[in-house]
PDB file of C-alpha atoms in Angstrom:
ATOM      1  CA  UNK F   1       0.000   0.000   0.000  1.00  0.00           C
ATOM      2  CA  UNK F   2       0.686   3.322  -1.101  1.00  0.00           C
ATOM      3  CA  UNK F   3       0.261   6.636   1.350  1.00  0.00           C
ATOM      4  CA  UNK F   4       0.949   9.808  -0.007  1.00  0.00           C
ATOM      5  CA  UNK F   5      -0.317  13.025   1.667  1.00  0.00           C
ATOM      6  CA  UNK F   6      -1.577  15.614  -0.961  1.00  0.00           C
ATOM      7  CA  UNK F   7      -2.186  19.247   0.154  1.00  0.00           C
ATOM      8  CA  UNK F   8      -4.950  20.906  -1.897  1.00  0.00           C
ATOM      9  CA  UNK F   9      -7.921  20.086  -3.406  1.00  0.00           C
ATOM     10  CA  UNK F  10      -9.569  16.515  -3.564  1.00  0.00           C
ATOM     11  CA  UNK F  11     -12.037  17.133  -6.601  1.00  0.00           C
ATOM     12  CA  UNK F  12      -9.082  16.851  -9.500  1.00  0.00           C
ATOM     13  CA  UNK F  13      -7.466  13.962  -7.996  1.00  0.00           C
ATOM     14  CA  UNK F  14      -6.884  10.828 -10.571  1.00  0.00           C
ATOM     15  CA  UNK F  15      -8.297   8.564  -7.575  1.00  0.00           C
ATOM     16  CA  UNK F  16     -11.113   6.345  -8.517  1.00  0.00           C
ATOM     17  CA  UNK F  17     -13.128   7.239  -4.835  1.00  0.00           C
ATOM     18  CA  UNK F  18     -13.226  10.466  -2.932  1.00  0.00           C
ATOM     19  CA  UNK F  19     -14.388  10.395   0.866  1.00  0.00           C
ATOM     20  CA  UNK F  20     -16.791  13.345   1.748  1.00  0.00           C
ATOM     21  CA  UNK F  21     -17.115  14.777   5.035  1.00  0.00           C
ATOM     22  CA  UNK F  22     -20.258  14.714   5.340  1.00  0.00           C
ATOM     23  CA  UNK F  23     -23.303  15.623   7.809  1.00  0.00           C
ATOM     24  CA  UNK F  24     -25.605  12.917   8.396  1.00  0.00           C
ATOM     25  CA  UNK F  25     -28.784  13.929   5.904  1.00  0.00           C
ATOM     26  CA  UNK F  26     -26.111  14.299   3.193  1.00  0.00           C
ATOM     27  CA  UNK F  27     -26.519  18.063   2.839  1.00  0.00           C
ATOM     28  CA  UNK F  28     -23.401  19.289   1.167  1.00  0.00           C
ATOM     29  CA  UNK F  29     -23.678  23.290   1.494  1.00  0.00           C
ATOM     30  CA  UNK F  30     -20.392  24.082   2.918  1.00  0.00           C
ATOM     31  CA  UNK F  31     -16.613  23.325   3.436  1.00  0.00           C
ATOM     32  CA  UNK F  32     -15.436  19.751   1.503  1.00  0.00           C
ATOM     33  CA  UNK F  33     -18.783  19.122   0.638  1.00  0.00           C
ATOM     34  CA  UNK F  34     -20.043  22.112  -1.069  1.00  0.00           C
ATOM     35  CA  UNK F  35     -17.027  21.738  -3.177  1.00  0.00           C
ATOM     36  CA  UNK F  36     -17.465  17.916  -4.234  1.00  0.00           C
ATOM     37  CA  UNK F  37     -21.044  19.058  -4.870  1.00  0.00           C
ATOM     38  CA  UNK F  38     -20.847  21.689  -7.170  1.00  0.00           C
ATOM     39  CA  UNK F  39     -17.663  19.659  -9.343  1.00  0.00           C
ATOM     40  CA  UNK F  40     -19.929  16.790  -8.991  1.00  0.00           C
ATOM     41  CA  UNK F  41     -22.866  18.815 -10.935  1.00  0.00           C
ATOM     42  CA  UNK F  42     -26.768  18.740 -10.238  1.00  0.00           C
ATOM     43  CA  UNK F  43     -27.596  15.521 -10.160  1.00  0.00           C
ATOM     44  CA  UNK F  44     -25.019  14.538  -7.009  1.00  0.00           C
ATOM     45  CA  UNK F  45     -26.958  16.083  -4.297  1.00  0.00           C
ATOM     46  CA  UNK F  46     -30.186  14.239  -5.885  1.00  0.00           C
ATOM     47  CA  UNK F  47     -28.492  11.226  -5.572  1.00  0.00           C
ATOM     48  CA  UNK F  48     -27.702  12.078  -1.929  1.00  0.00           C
ATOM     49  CA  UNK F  49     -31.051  13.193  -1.137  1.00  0.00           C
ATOM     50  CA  UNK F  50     -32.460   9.764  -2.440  1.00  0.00           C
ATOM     51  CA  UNK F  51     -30.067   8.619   0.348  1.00  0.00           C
ATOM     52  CA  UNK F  52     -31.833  10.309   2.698  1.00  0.00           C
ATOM     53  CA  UNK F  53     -29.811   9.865   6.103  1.00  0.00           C
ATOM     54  CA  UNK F  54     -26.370   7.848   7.175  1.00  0.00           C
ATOM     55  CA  UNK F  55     -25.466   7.767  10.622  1.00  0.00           C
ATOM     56  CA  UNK F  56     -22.555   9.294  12.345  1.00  0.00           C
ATOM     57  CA  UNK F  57     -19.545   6.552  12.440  1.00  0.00           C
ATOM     58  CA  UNK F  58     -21.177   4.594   9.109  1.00  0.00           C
ATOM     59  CA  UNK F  59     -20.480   5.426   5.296  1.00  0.00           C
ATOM     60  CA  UNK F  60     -22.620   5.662   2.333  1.00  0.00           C
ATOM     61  CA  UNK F  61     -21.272   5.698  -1.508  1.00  0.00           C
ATOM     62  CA  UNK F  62     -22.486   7.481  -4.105  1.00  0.00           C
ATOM     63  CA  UNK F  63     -21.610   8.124  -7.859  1.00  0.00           C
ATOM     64  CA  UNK F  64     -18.938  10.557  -8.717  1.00  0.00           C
ATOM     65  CA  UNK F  65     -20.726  12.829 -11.367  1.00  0.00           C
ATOM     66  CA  UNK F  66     -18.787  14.941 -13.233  1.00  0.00           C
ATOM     67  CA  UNK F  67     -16.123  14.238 -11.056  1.00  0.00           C
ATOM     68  CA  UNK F  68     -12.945  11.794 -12.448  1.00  0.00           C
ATOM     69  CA  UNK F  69     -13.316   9.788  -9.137  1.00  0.00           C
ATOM     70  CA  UNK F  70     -16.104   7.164 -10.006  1.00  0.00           C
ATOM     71  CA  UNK F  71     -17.862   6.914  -6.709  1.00  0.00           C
ATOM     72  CA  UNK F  72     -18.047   9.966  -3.172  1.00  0.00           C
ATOM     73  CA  UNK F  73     -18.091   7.925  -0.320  1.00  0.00           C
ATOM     74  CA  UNK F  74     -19.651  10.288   2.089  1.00  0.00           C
ATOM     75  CA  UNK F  75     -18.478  10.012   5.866  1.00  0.00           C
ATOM     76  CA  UNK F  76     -21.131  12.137   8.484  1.00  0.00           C
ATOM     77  CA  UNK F  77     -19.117  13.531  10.967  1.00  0.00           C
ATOM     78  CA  UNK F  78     -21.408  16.028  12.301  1.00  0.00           C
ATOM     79  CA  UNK F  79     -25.704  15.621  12.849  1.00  0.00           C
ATOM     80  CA  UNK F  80     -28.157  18.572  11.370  1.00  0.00           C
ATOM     81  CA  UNK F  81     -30.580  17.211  14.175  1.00  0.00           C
ATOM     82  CA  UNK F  82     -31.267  20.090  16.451  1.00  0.00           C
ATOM     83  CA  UNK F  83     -29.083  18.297  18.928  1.00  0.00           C
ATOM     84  CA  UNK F  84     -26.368  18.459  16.736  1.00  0.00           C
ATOM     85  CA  UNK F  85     -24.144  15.506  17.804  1.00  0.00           C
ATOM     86  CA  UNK F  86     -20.622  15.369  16.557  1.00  0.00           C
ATOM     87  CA  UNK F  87     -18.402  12.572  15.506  1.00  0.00           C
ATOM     88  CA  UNK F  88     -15.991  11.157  18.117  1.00  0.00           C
ATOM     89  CA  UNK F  89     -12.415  10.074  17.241  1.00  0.00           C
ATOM     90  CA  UNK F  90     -13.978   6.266  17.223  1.00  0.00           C
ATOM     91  CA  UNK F  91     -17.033   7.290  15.058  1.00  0.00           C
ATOM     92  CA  UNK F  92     -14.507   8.885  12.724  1.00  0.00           C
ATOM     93  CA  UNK F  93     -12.348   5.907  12.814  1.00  0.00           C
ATOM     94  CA  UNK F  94     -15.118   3.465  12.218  1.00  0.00           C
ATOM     95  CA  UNK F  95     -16.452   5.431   9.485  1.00  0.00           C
ATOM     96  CA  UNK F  96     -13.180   6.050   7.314  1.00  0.00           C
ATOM     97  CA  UNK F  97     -12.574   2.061   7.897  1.00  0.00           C
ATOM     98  CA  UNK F  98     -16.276   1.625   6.156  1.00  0.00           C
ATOM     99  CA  UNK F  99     -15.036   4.025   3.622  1.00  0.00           C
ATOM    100  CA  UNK F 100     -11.543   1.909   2.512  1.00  0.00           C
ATOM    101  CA  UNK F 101     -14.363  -1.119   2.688  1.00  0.00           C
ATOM    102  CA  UNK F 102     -16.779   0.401   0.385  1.00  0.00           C
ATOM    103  CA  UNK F 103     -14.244   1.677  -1.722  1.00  0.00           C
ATOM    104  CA  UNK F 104     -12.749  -2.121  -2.089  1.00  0.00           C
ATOM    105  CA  UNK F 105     -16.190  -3.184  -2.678  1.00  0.00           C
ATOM    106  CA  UNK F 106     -17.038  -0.750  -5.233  1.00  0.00           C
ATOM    107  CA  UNK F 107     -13.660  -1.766  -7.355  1.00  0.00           C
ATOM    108  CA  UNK F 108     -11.655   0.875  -6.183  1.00  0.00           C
ATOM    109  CA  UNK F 109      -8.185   0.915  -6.241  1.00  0.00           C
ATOM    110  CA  UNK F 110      -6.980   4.632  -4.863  1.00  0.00           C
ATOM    111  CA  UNK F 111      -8.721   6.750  -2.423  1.00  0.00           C
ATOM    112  CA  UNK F 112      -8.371  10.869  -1.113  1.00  0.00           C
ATOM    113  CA  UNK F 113      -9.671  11.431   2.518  1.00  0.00           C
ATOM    114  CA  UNK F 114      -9.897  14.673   3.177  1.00  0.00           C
ATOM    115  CA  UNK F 115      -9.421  15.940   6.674  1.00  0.00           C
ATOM    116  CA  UNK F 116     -12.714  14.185   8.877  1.00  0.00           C
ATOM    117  CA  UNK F 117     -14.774  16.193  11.905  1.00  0.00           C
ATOM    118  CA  UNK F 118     -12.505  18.900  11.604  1.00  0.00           C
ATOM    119  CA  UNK F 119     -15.531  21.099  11.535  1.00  0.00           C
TER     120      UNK F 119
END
């Protein structure tokens, strides 16, 4: 296995998956997200929508768009509940594992994490 740490932007990486940090209704409108969304195009946040929720320490994939990555595996670090529960270092642990998982289950053979829960 590879590592290389990249400093920049995620959405022009050659990579065939990109992990989003997410919120758990899948609601991209800021930070990493809003960025994968709008290089993504129109249709990604539909796709997300039809998701509808993903809990805090799980992951969820989704197509890439317009994006060169195939597939967003999105990562919910934070809640939109009025409660607003964040991730804790083991629910961001447990979800990036589920990401490399999906990512191996989806064919994937390279994946960009950005920074998770860093609010």
């Amino acid at each position: 296995m590879t590592l290389r740490i990249y400093h920049g932007s995620i959405i022009n990486l050659n990579v065939d998956v990109i992990v989003n940090a997410a919120n758990t209704r899948l609601q991209h409108g800021a930070g990493v997200a809003a960025a994968i969304a709008r290089a993504a195009g129109p249709n990604f946040q539909r796709e997300s929508n039809a998701v509808t929720f993903c809990p805090i320490g799980e992951a969820v994939a989704t197509t890439g768009g317009w994006l060169r990555a195939k597939h967003v595996v999105h990562v919910p670090t934070m809640d939109l509940e009025p409660w607003g529960r964040i991730a804790s270092p083991e629910d961001i642990a447990s979800g990036a594992r589920l990401a490399i998982r999906l990512c191996l289950e989806l064919g994937g053979k390279s994946i960009a994490f950005p920074l998770l829960g860093a609010g």
